[in-house]
Coordinates of C-alpha atoms and ligand atoms in Angstrom, one line a residue:
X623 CA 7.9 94.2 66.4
X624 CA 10.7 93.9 64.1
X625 CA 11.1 89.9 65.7
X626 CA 7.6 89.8 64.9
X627 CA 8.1 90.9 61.3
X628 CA 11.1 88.3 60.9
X629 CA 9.6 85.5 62.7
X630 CA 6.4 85.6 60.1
X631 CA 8.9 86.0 57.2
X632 CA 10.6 83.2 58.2
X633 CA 6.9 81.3 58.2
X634 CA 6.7 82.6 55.0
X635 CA 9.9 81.1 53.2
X636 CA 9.4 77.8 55.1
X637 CA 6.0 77.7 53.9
X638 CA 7.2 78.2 50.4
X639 CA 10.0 76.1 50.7
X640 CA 7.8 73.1 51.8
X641 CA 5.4 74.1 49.3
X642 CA 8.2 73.7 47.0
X643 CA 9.5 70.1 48.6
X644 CA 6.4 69.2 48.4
X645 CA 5.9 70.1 45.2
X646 CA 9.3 68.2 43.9
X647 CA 8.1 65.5 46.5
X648 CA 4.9 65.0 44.2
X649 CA 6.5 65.0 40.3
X650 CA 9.1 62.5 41.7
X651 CA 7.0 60.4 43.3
X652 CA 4.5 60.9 39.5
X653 CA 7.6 60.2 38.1
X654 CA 8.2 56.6 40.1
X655 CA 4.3 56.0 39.0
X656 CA 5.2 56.1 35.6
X657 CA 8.3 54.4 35.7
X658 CA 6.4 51.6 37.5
X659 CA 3.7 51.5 35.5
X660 CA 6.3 51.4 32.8
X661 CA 8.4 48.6 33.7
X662 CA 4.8 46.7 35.1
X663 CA 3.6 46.5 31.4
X664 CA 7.3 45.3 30.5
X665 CA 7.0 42.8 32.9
X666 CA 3.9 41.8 31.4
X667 CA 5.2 42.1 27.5
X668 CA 8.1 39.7 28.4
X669 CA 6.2 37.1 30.5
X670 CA 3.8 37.0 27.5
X671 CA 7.1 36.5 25.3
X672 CA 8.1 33.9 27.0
X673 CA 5.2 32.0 27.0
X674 CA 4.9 32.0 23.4
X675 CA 8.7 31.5 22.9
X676 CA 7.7 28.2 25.3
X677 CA 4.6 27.4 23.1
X678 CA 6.7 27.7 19.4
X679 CA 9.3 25.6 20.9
X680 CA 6.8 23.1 22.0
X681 CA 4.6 23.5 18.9
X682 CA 8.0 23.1 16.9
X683 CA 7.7 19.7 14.4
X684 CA 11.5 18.9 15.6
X685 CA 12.6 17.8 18.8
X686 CA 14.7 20.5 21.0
X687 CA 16.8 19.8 23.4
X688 CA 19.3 22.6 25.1
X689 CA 22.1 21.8 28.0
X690 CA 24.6 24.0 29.9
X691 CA 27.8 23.1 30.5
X692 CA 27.8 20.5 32.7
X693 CA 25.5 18.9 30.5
X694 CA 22.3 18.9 32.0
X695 CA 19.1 19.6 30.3
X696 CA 17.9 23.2 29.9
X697 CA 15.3 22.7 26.9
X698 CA 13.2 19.3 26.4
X699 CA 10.6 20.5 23.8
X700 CA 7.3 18.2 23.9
X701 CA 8.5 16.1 20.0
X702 CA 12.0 15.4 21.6
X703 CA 10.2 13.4 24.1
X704 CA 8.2 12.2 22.2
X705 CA 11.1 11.1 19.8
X706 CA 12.6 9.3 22.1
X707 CA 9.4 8.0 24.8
X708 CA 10.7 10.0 27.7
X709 CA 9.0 10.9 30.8
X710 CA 8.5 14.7 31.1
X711 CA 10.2 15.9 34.1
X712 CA 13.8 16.0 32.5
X713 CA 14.9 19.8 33.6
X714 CA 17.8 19.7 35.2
X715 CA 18.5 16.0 34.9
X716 CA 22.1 15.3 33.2
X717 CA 21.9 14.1 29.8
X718 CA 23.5 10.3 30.9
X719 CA 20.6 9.8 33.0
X720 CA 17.7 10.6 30.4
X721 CA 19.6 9.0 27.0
X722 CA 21.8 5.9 26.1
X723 CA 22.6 7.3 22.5
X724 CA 26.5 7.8 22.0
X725 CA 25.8 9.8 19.1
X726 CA 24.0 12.2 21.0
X727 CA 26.6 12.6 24.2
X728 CA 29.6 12.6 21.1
X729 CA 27.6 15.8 19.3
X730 CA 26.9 17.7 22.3
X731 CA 30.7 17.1 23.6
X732 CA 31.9 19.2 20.1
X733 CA 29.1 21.7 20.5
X734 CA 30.0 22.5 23.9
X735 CA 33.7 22.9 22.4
X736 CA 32.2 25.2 19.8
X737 CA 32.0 22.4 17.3
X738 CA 28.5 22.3 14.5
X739 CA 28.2 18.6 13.6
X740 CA 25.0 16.9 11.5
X741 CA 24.4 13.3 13.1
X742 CA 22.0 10.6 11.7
X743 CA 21.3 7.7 13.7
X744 CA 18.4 5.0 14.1
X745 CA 16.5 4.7 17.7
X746 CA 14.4 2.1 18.7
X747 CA 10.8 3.1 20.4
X748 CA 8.5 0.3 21.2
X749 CA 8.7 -2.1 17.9
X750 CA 9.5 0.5 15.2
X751 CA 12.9 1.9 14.5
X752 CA 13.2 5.9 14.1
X753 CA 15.8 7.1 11.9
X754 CA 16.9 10.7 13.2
X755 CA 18.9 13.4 11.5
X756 CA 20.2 15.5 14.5
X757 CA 22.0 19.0 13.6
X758 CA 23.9 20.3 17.1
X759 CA 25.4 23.6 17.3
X760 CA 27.0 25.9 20.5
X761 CA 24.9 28.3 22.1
X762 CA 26.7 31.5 23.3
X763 CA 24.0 32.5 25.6
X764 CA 24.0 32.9 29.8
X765 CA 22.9 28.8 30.5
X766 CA 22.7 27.2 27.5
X767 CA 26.0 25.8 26.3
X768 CA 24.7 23.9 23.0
X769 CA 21.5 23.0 21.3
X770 CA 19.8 20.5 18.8
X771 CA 17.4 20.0 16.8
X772 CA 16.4 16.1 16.0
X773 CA 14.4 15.5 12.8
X774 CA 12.6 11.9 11.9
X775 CA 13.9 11.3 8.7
X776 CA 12.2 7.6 8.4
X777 CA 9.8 8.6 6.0
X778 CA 11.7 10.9 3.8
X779 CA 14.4 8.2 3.8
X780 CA 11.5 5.6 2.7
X781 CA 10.1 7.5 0.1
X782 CA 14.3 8.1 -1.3
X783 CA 14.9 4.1 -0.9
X784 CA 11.8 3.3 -3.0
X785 CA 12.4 6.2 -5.5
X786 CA 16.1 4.7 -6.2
X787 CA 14.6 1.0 -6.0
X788 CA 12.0 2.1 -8.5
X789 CA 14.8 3.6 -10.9
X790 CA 17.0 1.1 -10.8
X791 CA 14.1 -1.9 -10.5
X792 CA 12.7 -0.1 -13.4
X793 CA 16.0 0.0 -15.8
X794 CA 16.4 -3.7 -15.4
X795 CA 13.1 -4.2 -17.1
X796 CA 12.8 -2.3 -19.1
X797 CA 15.8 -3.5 -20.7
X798 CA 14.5 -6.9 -21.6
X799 CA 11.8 -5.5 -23.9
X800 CA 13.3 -2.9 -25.4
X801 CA 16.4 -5.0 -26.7
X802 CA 13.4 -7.4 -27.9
X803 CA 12.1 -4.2 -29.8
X804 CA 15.5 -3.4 -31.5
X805 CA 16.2 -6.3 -32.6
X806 CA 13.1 -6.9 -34.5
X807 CA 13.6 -2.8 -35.9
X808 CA 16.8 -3.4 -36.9
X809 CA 15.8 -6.7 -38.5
X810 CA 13.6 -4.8 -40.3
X811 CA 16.0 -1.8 -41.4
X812 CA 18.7 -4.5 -42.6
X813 CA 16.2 -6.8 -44.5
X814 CA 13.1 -5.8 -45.1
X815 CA 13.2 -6.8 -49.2
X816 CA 14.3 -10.4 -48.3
X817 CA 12.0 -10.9 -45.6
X818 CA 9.0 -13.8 -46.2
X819 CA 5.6 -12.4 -45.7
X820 CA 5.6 -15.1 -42.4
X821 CA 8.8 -13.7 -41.4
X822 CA 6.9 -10.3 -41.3
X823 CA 4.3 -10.7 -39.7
X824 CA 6.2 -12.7 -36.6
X825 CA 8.4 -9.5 -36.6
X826 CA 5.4 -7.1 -36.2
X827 CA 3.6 -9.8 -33.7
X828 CA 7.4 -9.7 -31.3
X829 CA 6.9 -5.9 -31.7
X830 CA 3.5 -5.6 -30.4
X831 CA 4.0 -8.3 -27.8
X832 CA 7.3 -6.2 -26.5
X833 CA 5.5 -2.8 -26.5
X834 CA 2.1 -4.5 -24.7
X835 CA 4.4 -5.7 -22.5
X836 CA 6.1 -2.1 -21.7
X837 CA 2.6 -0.4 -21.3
X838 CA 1.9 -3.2 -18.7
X839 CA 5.1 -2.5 -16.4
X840 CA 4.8 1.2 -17.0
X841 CA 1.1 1.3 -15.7
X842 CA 1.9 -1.1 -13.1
X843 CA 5.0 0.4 -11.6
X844 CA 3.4 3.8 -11.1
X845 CA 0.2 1.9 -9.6
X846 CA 3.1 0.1 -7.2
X847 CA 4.8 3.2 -6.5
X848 CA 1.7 4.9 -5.7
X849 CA 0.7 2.3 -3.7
X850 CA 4.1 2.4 -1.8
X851 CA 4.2 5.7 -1.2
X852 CA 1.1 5.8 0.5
X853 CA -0.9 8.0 -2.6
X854 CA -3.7 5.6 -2.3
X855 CA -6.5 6.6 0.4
X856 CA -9.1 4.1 0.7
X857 CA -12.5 4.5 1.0
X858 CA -14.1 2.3 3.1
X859 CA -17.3 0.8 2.6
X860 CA -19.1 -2.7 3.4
X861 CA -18.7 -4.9 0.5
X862 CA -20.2 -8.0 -0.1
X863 CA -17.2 -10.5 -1.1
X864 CA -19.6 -13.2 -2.8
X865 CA -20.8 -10.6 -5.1
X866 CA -17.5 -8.9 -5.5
X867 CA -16.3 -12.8 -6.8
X868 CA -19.1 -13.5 -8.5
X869 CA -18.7 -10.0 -10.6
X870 CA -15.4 -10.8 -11.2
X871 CA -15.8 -14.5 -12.4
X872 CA -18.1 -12.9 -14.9
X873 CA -15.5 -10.8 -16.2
X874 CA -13.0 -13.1 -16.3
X875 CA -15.4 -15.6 -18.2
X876 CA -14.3 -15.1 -21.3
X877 CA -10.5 -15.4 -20.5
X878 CA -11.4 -18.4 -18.5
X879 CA -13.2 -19.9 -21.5
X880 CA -10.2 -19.7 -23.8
X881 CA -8.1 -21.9 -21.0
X882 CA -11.2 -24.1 -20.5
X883 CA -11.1 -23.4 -16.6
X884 CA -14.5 -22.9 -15.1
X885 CA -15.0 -21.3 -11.3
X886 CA -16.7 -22.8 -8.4
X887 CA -17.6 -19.9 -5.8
X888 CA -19.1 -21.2 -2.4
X889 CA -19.5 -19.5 1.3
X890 CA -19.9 -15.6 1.7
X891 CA -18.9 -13.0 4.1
X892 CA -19.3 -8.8 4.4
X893 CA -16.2 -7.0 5.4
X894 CA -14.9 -3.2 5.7
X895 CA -13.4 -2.7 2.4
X896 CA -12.4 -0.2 -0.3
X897 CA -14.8 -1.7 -2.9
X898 CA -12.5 -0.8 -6.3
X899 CA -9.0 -1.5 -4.2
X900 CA -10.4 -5.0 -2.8
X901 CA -11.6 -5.9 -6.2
X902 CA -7.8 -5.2 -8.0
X903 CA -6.4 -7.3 -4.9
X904 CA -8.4 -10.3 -6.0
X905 CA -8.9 -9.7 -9.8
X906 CA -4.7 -10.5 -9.6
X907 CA -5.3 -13.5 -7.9
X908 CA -7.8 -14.1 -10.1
X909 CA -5.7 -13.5 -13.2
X910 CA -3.0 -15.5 -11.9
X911 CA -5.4 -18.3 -11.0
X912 CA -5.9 -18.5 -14.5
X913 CA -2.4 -17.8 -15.9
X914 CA -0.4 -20.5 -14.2
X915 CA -3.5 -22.7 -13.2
X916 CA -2.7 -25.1 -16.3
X917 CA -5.6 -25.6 -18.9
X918 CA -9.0 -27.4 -18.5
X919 CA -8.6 -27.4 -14.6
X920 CA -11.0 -25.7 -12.5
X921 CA -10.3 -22.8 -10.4
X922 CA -12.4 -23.1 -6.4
X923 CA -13.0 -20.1 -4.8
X924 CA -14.0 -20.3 -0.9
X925 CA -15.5 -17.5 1.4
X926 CA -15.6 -18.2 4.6
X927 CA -17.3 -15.8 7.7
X928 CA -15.1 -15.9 10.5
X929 CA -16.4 -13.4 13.9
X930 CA -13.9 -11.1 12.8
X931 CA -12.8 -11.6 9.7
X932 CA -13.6 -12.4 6.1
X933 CA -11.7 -15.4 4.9
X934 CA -11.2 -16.2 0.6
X935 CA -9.8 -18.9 -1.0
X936 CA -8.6 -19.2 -4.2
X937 CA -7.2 -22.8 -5.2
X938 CA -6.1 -23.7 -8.5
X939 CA -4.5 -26.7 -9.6
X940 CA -1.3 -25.7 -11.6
X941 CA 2.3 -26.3 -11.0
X942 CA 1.7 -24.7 -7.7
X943 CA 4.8 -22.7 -6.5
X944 CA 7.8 -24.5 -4.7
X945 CA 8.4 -24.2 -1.2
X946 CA 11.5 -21.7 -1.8
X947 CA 9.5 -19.2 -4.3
X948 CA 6.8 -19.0 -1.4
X949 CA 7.5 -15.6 -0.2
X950 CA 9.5 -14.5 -3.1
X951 CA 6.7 -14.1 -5.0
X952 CA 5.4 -11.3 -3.5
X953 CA 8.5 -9.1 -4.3
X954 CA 8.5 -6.9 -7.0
X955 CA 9.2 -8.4 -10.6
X956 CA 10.1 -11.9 -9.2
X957 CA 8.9 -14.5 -11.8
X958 CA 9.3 -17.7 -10.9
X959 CA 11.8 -19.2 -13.7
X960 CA 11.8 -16.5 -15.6
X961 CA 12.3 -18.6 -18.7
X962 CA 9.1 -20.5 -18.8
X963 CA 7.5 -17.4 -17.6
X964 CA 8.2 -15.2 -20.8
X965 CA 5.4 -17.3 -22.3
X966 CA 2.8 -15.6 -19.8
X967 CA 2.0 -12.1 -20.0
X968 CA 3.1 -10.3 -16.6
X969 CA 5.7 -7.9 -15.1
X970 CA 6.1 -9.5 -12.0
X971 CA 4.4 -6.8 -10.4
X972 CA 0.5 -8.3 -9.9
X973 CA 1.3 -9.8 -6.2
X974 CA 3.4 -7.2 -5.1
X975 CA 0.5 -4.2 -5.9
X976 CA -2.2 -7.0 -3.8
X977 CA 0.2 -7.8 -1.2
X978 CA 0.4 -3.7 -0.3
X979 CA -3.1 -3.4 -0.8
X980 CA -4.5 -6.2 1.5
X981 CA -1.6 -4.8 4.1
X982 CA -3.1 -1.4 4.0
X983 CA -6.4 -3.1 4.7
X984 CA -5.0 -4.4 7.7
X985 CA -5.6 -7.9 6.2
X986 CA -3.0 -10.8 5.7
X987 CA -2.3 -12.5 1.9
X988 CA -0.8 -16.0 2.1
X989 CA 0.2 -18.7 0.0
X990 CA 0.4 -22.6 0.1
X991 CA 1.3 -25.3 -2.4
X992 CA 2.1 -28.3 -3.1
X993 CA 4.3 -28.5 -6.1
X994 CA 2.7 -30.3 -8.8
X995 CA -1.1 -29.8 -7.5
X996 CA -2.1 -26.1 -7.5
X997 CA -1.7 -23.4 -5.3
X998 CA -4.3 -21.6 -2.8
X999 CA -4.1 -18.2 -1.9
X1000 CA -5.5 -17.3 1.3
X1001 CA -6.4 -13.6 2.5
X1002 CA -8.4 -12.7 5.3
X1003 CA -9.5 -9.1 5.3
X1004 CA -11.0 -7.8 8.6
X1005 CA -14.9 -7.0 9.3
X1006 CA -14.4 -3.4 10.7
X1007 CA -10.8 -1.7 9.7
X1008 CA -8.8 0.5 12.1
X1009 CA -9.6 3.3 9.7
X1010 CA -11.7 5.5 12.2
X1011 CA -13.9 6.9 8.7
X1012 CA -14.5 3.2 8.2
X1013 CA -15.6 2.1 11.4
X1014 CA -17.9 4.5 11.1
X1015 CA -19.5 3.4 7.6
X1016 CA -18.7 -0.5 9.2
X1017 CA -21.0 0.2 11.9
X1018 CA -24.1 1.3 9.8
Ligands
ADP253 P1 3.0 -11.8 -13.0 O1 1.9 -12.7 -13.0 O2 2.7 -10.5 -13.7 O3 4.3 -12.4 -13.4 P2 2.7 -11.7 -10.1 O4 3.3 -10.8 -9.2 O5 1.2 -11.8 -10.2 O6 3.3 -11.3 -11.5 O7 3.2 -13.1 -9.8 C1 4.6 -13.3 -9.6 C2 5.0 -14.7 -9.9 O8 4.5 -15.7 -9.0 C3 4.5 -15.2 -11.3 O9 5.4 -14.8 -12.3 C4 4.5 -16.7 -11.1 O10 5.8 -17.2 -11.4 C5 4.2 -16.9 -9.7 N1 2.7 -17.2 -9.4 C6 1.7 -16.3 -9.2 N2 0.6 -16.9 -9.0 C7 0.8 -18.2 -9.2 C8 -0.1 -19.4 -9.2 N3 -1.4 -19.3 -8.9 N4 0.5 -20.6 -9.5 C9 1.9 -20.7 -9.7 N5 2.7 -19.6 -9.7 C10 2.2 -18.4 -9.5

């Protein structure tokens, strides 16, 4: 009886007792659930980290690139390949085998070694020369020994170059009139009781000739620098270049007049043009053809329709230009001799602003002469323009 008695007791405690383990067995085992589902969802938050980590640094307007210290290639973000044309698959590669730039190798050798550096250096890819600013630093981070970021520069570097050209461009020329403009002030200040009325009035005349001539290079060196700098969007239309001349000739009729030239305008030809930019081009040319075309002698304009390009001519028959001043004349404030020059109005400036406007057409400008007889100008502007918003208006 009293074995009985135990021997269901003892049922009893072990029934608790697994009760119990079973119990514990059951908030452990919750316990893993939670932990699991725990570290599932920080699984999850860092997979989704790193795939946006991975799409910044390939969204990143610099070029990345990240070694370890053997130096092979951890990090190849999409614009360093671009940068520099190479083929994707460059993990793992060693730097030697994917670049040829010493400046490179020489900035990553200090950053391994702990050592921030700022390189600049130009690479060639294709036919255009990249000038890169490339900033390396060390990386104290399990596989990465050293980083860099490479920045194209080119453009910034541009726009400085032809922001210090136009300073400096502009100083010089300034300085021709305005010592023109003192004099004639100070001739004034010192002598204006004992000066004839003729005296006078050629005085005033040099100071309105000086200060014309100021307004002129100060409207036309902000047009050039504009144009430089790539301000200028074009709007592409078709444009009719025999009516563009023939407009042109009629505004230029009473200028012509006074230098008895008279134009003859033959041929025709439509093209993809910016109707107000095409018509500055050629209104220089124009101007010019009327400037240094000597008096009484007629100025021929030809339009030809090539398949796919419109062709204009504009031959006058002036000193024509020599041989040497041919592509001179298309920098900015060359004159050819400068001295005979100061009797007609310009700033030098006229075939510099075409010449960047017919460019940015992707038409041509040329020039040919033979000294003594004239000079033609010759530009050929295409039919349908690599502008995609104009190939669209050029196909209507
Ligand atoms: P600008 O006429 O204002 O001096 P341009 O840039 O238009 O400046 O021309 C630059 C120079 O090229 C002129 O000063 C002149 O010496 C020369 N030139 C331009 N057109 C002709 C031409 N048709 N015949 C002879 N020389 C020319």
């Amino acid at each position: 009886m009293i074995i009985a008695a135990v021997a269901v007791i003892l049922l009893i405690v072990a029934g608790w007792l697994a009760m119990q383990r079973i119990r514990t067995l059951e908030a452990q085992l919750e316990k893993s659930d939670r932990e699991r589902a725990q570290l599932v969802s920080q699984l999850e938050a860092l997979h989704w980290q790193r795939i946006a980590n991975l799409q910044m640094l390939e969204g990143l307007g610099e070029g990345l690139l990240a070694v370890n210290s053997d130096h092979r290639i951890i990090i190849a973000n999409r614009r360093f390949l671009e940068l520099f044309s190479i083929q994707p698959n460059v993990l793992g590669k060693p730097l030697s085998e994917v670049l040829r730039v010493s400046h490179i190798f020489d900035a990553f050798d200090r950053a391994i070694e702990g050592e921030e550096s700022i390189e600049h250096f130009s690479v060639r890819t294709g036919v255009v020369d990249k000038k890169i600013e490339m900033r390396a630093l060390p990386v104290a981070s399990e596989g990465i020994a050293a980083a860099a970021l490479f920045i194209d520069v080119t453009n910034t570097e541009r726009l400085e170059k032809i922001r210090r050209n136009f300073i400096s461009d502009f100083s010089h020329e300034v300085r021709t009139p305005l010592a023109g403009l003192r004099s004639a002030v100070e001739t004034f200040e010192t002598n204006a009781e004992r000066l004839s009325t003729e005296e006078d009035q050629q005085l005033r005349r040099i100071m309105a000739r000086q200060l014309r001539r100021l307004e002129r290079l100060v409207e036309d060196l902000a047009e050039l620098s504009r144009i430089e700098a790539g301000d200028v969007t074009l709007e592409f239309r078709s444009v009719d270049l025999r009516r563009m001349i023939d407009d042109l000739c009629e505004d230029f009729a009473e200028q012509a007049a006074q230098h008895r030239i008279r134009f003859s305008v033959d041929g025709q030809a439509v093209v993809c043009a910016d109707p107000l930019r095409i018509q500055q081009a050629f209104s220089n040319l124009l101007d010019n053809a009327i400037k240094y075309g000597g008096d009484a002698r007629d100025v021929e304009i030809a339009i030809a329709d090539e398949p796919d390009a419109g062709v204009v001519r504009i031959t006058d028959h002036g000193d024509g230009i020599p041989e040497g001043e041919r592509s001179r004349i298309f920098r900015r404030f060359y004159r050819i001799d400068k001295s005979r020059s100061q009797e007609i109005p310009g700033s030098g400036l006229g075939l510099s602003i075409t010449k960047h406007l017919i460019l940015q057409h992707g038409g041509t400008i040329d020039v040919e002469s033979a000294p003594g007889e004239g000079a033609t100008f010759i530009v050929r502007l295409p039919k349908r323009s690599s502008n995609p918003a104009a190939r669209a208006e050029g196909s209507r």
